[in-house]
Short mmCIF file of C-alpha atoms in Angstrom, two decimals:
data_model
loop_
_atom_site.label_atom_id
_atom_site.label_comp_id
_atom_site.label_asym_id
_atom_site.label_seq_id
_atom_site.Cartn_x
_atom_site.Cartn_y
_atom_site.Cartn_z
CA MET T 1 0.00 0.00 0.00
CA LEU T 2 1.33 3.46 -0.92
CA SER T 3 1.91 6.10 1.70
CA ALA T 4 0.03 9.39 1.48
CA ASN T 5 2.85 11.26 -0.26
CA GLN T 6 3.66 8.59 -2.86
CA VAL T 7 2.40 8.75 -6.44
CA ALA T 8 1.14 5.45 -7.86
CA SER T 9 2.83 4.24 -11.04
CA LEU T 10 0.96 2.70 -13.96
CA SER T 11 1.87 -0.02 -16.46
CA ALA T 12 -0.18 -0.54 -19.62
CA ILE T 13 -0.16 -4.18 -20.75
CA ILE T 14 -0.96 -5.32 -24.28
CA ILE T 15 -0.84 -8.69 -26.05
CA THR T 16 -0.26 -8.58 -29.79
CA LYS T 17 -0.07 -10.55 -32.98
CA ASN T 18 0.13 -8.69 -36.29
CA GLU T 19 -1.27 -5.43 -34.89
CA ALA T 20 0.80 -3.02 -37.01
CA ARG T 21 -2.34 -1.26 -38.25
CA ASP T 22 -3.84 -0.49 -34.84
CA LEU T 23 -0.87 -0.40 -32.48
CA PRO T 24 0.55 3.09 -33.25
CA ALA T 25 -2.67 4.92 -32.33
CA CYS T 26 -3.14 2.73 -29.26
CA LEU T 27 0.39 3.46 -28.01
CA ALA T 28 -0.02 7.18 -28.69
CA SER T 29 -3.05 7.20 -26.39
CA LEU T 30 -0.97 5.64 -23.58
CA SER T 31 1.56 8.45 -23.22
CA PHE T 32 0.35 9.09 -19.66
CA CYS T 33 1.50 5.63 -18.52
CA ASP T 34 4.86 5.05 -16.81
CA GLU T 35 5.52 1.78 -18.62
CA ILE T 36 4.07 -0.16 -21.54
CA VAL T 37 4.55 -3.93 -21.65
CA VAL T 38 3.85 -5.73 -24.93
CA VAL T 39 3.75 -9.53 -25.10
CA ASP T 40 3.86 -10.62 -28.73
CA SER T 41 2.96 -14.07 -30.01
CA GLY T 42 4.87 -14.32 -33.27
CA SER T 43 3.91 -11.28 -35.32
CA THR T 44 5.07 -11.38 -38.94
CA ASP T 45 4.38 -7.71 -39.63
CA ALA T 46 5.96 -4.59 -38.08
CA THR T 47 4.25 -4.93 -34.69
CA VAL T 48 7.41 -5.60 -32.68
CA THR T 49 9.37 -2.87 -34.46
CA ILE T 50 6.61 -0.36 -33.78
CA ALA T 51 6.42 -1.30 -30.11
CA GLU T 52 10.18 -1.13 -29.60
CA ALA T 53 10.43 2.22 -31.40
CA ALA T 54 7.76 3.60 -29.06
CA GLY T 55 9.83 2.60 -26.02
CA CYS T 56 7.73 -0.39 -24.97
CA ARG T 57 9.22 -3.36 -23.16
CA VAL T 58 8.55 -6.20 -25.60
CA LEU T 59 8.49 -9.88 -24.67
CA ILE T 60 8.30 -12.50 -27.41
CA ARG T 61 6.23 -15.57 -26.51
CA SER T 62 5.53 -17.32 -29.79
CA GLU T 63 3.62 -20.24 -28.30
CA TRP T 64 -0.09 -19.52 -27.88
CA ALA T 65 -1.86 -20.87 -24.80
CA GLY T 66 -4.94 -18.68 -25.00
CA PHE T 67 -5.89 -15.11 -24.19
CA GLY T 68 -5.99 -15.60 -20.42
CA VAL T 69 -2.52 -17.13 -20.15
CA GLN T 70 -0.98 -14.60 -22.54
CA LYS T 71 -2.44 -11.63 -20.66
CA GLN T 72 -1.28 -13.09 -17.36
CA ARG T 73 2.23 -13.18 -18.83
CA ALA T 74 1.95 -9.47 -19.55
CA LEU T 75 0.64 -8.81 -16.04
CA ASP T 76 3.50 -10.80 -14.51
CA ALA T 77 6.02 -8.72 -16.50
CA ALA T 78 4.61 -5.37 -15.35
CA THR T 79 6.49 -3.52 -12.61
CA SER T 80 4.21 -0.60 -11.67
CA ASP T 81 1.77 -0.30 -8.76
CA TRP T 82 -1.23 -0.46 -11.11
CA VAL T 83 -1.89 -2.12 -14.46
CA LEU T 84 -4.12 -1.01 -17.33
CA SER T 85 -5.09 -3.89 -19.61
CA ILE T 86 -5.81 -2.70 -23.14
CA ASP T 87 -6.07 -4.22 -26.61
CA ALA T 88 -4.40 -2.77 -29.69
CA ASP T 89 -7.77 -1.80 -31.20
CA GLU T 90 -8.74 0.24 -28.13
CA ARG T 91 -7.90 3.86 -27.31
CA ILE T 92 -7.63 5.90 -24.11
CA PRO T 93 -8.96 9.41 -24.81
CA PRO T 94 -7.47 12.33 -22.80
CA ALA T 95 -10.51 12.62 -20.53
CA LEU T 96 -10.25 8.94 -19.59
CA ALA T 97 -6.50 9.27 -19.00
CA THR T 98 -7.20 12.12 -16.59
CA GLU T 99 -9.86 10.07 -14.82
CA ILE T 100 -7.49 7.10 -14.52
CA ARG T 101 -4.74 9.23 -12.98
CA ALA T 102 -7.26 10.72 -10.54
CA ALA T 103 -8.36 7.21 -9.54
CA LEU T 104 -4.77 6.19 -8.87
CA ALA T 105 -4.31 9.23 -6.65
CA THR T 106 -7.35 8.39 -4.52
CA ALA T 107 -6.31 7.17 -1.09
CA ASP T 108 -8.05 3.99 0.10
CA GLY T 109 -9.96 3.68 -3.18
CA PRO T 110 -11.11 0.46 -4.90
CA ALA T 111 -8.66 -2.25 -5.91
CA GLY T 112 -9.83 -2.03 -9.53
CA TYR T 113 -12.02 -0.08 -11.92
CA ARG T 114 -14.32 -1.02 -14.78
CA VAL T 115 -14.22 0.91 -18.03
CA ASN T 116 -17.18 1.25 -20.39
CA ARG T 117 -16.22 0.44 -23.98
CA LEU T 118 -17.93 2.08 -26.94
CA ASN T 119 -17.74 -0.64 -29.59
CA THR T 120 -17.79 0.07 -33.30
CA PHE T 121 -18.82 -2.33 -36.07
CA LEU T 122 -17.70 -1.43 -39.60
CA ASP T 123 -16.91 2.08 -38.27
CA LYS T 124 -20.39 2.57 -36.78
CA PRO T 125 -20.79 2.97 -32.99
CA LEU T 126 -23.14 0.46 -31.41
CA ARG T 127 -25.32 1.55 -28.47
CA HIS T 128 -27.84 -1.30 -28.55
CA GLY T 129 -28.01 -5.00 -29.32
CA GLY T 130 -26.10 -6.09 -26.23
CA TRP T 131 -23.02 -4.10 -27.26
CA TYR T 132 -23.61 -1.19 -24.89
CA PRO T 133 -23.00 -0.58 -22.08
CA ASP T 134 -19.96 -2.84 -22.21
CA ARG T 135 -18.17 -2.60 -18.87
CA HIS T 136 -14.97 -4.51 -18.21
CA LEU T 137 -12.47 -4.48 -15.37
CA ARG T 138 -9.37 -3.01 -17.00
CA LEU T 139 -7.58 -0.99 -14.31
CA ALA T 140 -6.31 -2.78 -11.21
CA ARG T 141 -3.73 -2.79 -8.47
CA ARG T 142 -1.06 -5.16 -9.71
CA ASP T 143 -0.58 -6.96 -6.40
CA VAL T 144 -4.21 -8.11 -6.18
CA ALA T 145 -4.96 -8.69 -9.88
CA ARG T 146 -4.94 -11.80 -12.05
CA PHE T 147 -6.46 -13.07 -15.30
CA THR T 148 -8.65 -16.13 -15.59
CA PRO T 149 -6.90 -18.82 -17.69
CA ASP T 150 -9.68 -19.02 -20.31
CA LEU T 151 -8.70 -19.61 -23.94
CA VAL T 152 -11.07 -16.82 -25.00
CA HIS T 153 -13.31 -14.31 -23.20
CA GLU T 154 -10.82 -14.15 -20.33
CA LYS T 155 -11.45 -11.79 -17.42
CA LEU T 156 -9.29 -9.62 -15.20
CA VAL T 157 -10.24 -10.17 -11.56
CA VAL T 158 -9.10 -8.52 -8.33
CA ASP T 159 -9.20 -9.30 -4.65
CA GLY T 160 -11.06 -6.25 -3.38
CA ALA T 161 -13.68 -3.65 -4.22
CA VAL T 162 -14.27 -2.55 -7.82
CA GLY T 163 -15.23 0.97 -8.88
CA GLU T 164 -16.51 2.47 -12.14
CA LEU T 165 -14.89 5.00 -14.48
CA SER T 166 -17.33 7.19 -16.38
CA THR T 167 -15.46 8.14 -19.57
CA GLU T 168 -16.01 5.79 -22.51
CA MET T 169 -13.14 3.91 -24.14
CA PRO T 170 -13.42 3.62 -27.95
CA HIS T 171 -13.07 0.04 -29.22
CA LEU T 172 -12.52 -0.21 -32.98
CA SER T 173 -13.57 -3.82 -32.92
CA TYR T 174 -14.43 -4.66 -36.54
CA VAL T 175 -13.29 -2.23 -39.23
CA ASP T 176 -14.00 -4.35 -42.32
CA PHE T 177 -15.46 -7.70 -43.36
CA ASP T 178 -12.04 -9.35 -43.47
CA GLU T 179 -11.64 -8.64 -39.78
CA VAL T 180 -15.19 -9.80 -39.01
CA LEU T 181 -14.57 -13.18 -40.67
CA ASP T 182 -11.08 -13.59 -39.21
CA LYS T 183 -12.18 -12.88 -35.63
CA GLN T 184 -15.25 -15.08 -36.04
CA ARG T 185 -13.05 -17.99 -37.04
CA ARG T 186 -10.55 -17.51 -34.23
CA TYR T 187 -13.12 -16.91 -31.50
CA ALA T 188 -15.36 -19.77 -32.65
CA LEU T 189 -12.50 -22.29 -32.69
CA SER T 190 -11.12 -21.10 -29.34
CA GLY T 191 -14.61 -21.19 -27.84
CA ALA T 192 -15.17 -24.70 -29.18
CA ALA T 193 -11.87 -25.89 -27.72
CA GLN T 194 -12.78 -24.36 -24.37
CA ARG T 195 -16.22 -25.98 -24.39
CA GLN T 196 -14.77 -29.35 -25.31
CA LYS T 197 -12.13 -29.08 -22.59
CA SER T 198 -14.82 -28.49 -19.99
CA GLY T 199 -16.82 -31.49 -21.21
CA ARG T 200 -19.74 -29.58 -22.72
CA LYS T 201 -21.56 -30.83 -25.80
CA GLY T 202 -22.00 -29.32 -29.25
CA GLY T 203 -23.69 -30.51 -32.41
CA VAL T 204 -25.23 -28.96 -35.51
CA GLY T 205 -28.81 -28.96 -34.21
CA ARG T 206 -27.82 -27.36 -30.93
CA ALA T 207 -25.68 -24.87 -32.85
CA ALA T 208 -28.56 -23.82 -35.12
CA LEU T 209 -30.97 -23.29 -32.20
CA ARG T 210 -28.40 -21.29 -30.24
CA ALA T 211 -27.57 -19.11 -33.24
CA VAL T 212 -31.20 -18.31 -34.10
CA TRP T 213 -32.02 -17.48 -30.49
CA LEU T 214 -28.93 -15.27 -30.12
CA PHE T 215 -29.78 -13.28 -33.25
CA PHE T 216 -33.37 -12.75 -32.04
CA ARG T 217 -32.21 -11.74 -28.58
CA LEU T 218 -29.62 -9.23 -29.82
CA TYR T 219 -31.53 -7.77 -32.75
CA VAL T 220 -35.07 -7.73 -31.33
CA ILE T 221 -35.07 -8.04 -27.54
CA LYS T 222 -31.95 -5.93 -27.02
CA ARG T 223 -33.03 -3.57 -29.84
CA GLY T 224 -30.06 -3.97 -32.14
CA PHE T 225 -32.32 -2.74 -34.95
CA LEU T 226 -31.93 0.78 -33.53
CA ASP T 227 -28.31 0.74 -34.73
CA GLY T 228 -29.48 0.35 -38.33
CA ARG T 229 -27.60 -1.78 -40.83
CA ALA T 230 -24.59 -2.08 -38.50
CA GLY T 231 -26.88 -3.45 -35.78
CA PHE T 232 -28.24 -6.12 -38.12
CA LEU T 233 -24.77 -7.17 -39.30
CA ALA T 234 -23.39 -7.22 -35.76
CA ALA T 235 -26.22 -9.48 -34.57
CA ALA T 236 -25.76 -11.75 -37.58
CA ALA T 237 -22.00 -11.95 -37.00
CA ASN T 238 -22.47 -12.89 -33.35
CA ALA T 239 -25.05 -15.52 -34.30
CA GLN T 240 -22.75 -17.01 -36.91
CA GLU T 241 -19.87 -17.21 -34.45
CA MET T 242 -22.18 -18.94 -31.97
CA PHE T 243 -23.21 -21.48 -34.65
CA TRP T 244 -19.63 -22.42 -35.51
CA ARG T 245 -18.58 -22.54 -31.85
CA TYR T 246 -21.24 -25.14 -31.03
CA ALA T 247 -20.92 -26.98 -34.34
CA ALA T 248 -17.15 -27.36 -33.92
CA THR T 249 -17.38 -28.60 -30.34
CA GLY T 250 -16.43 -32.28 -30.41
CA TRP T 251 -16.81 -32.44 -34.20
CA LYS T 252 -15.98 -35.81 -35.71
CA PRO T 253 -16.19 -36.41 -39.50
#
């Protein structure tokens, strides 16, 4: 615990693979941090060069054990009092940076803080359809923080109270259809592997029912239609990922 006259330090932690397009803007938004730790898993583009040129501490871990394990590696490498977990396609606007620094300066405050992401789909912000609000624990005291070891949809957890930050964090989640299809494939296969590991069942019939219900829930019940064409495509993309996740679970030709 810091004494009253000490200033808390902050490490940003990022895991990367072929993030040369998004990483420069992400790093530029982290100039208020004391340290940036990048754990790369075998990028073949300029990701590592960009990170090193920006003064980041870069660790190369080519083997891939899932998002949770990789982010824990980044957390373990951080040296500051607090950690800010961020993805390359996310940005910290100045107002949020100010709010983060104010939170770190608060004596006897929470052990962690959730941040509300503003997701975009094909460059359109989504405020319905289950995409908003989208609160995630991203800022935490390093000594009480850890990541769950999930292959995908990992979570940062802390031992202690959790507060809320009010400024939104832009998340440029899907900028074109290539990215939509690529992420669908990766998330669906990782999700299927995770389901199979935990002994849960899949199957084409179960996959179809899950996908149809998810689309109806996101587009109709959660009012994704209010986001226009982007809302329809986002609901369809989520439903398709759900279908392949369940269909691939335990698949045998």
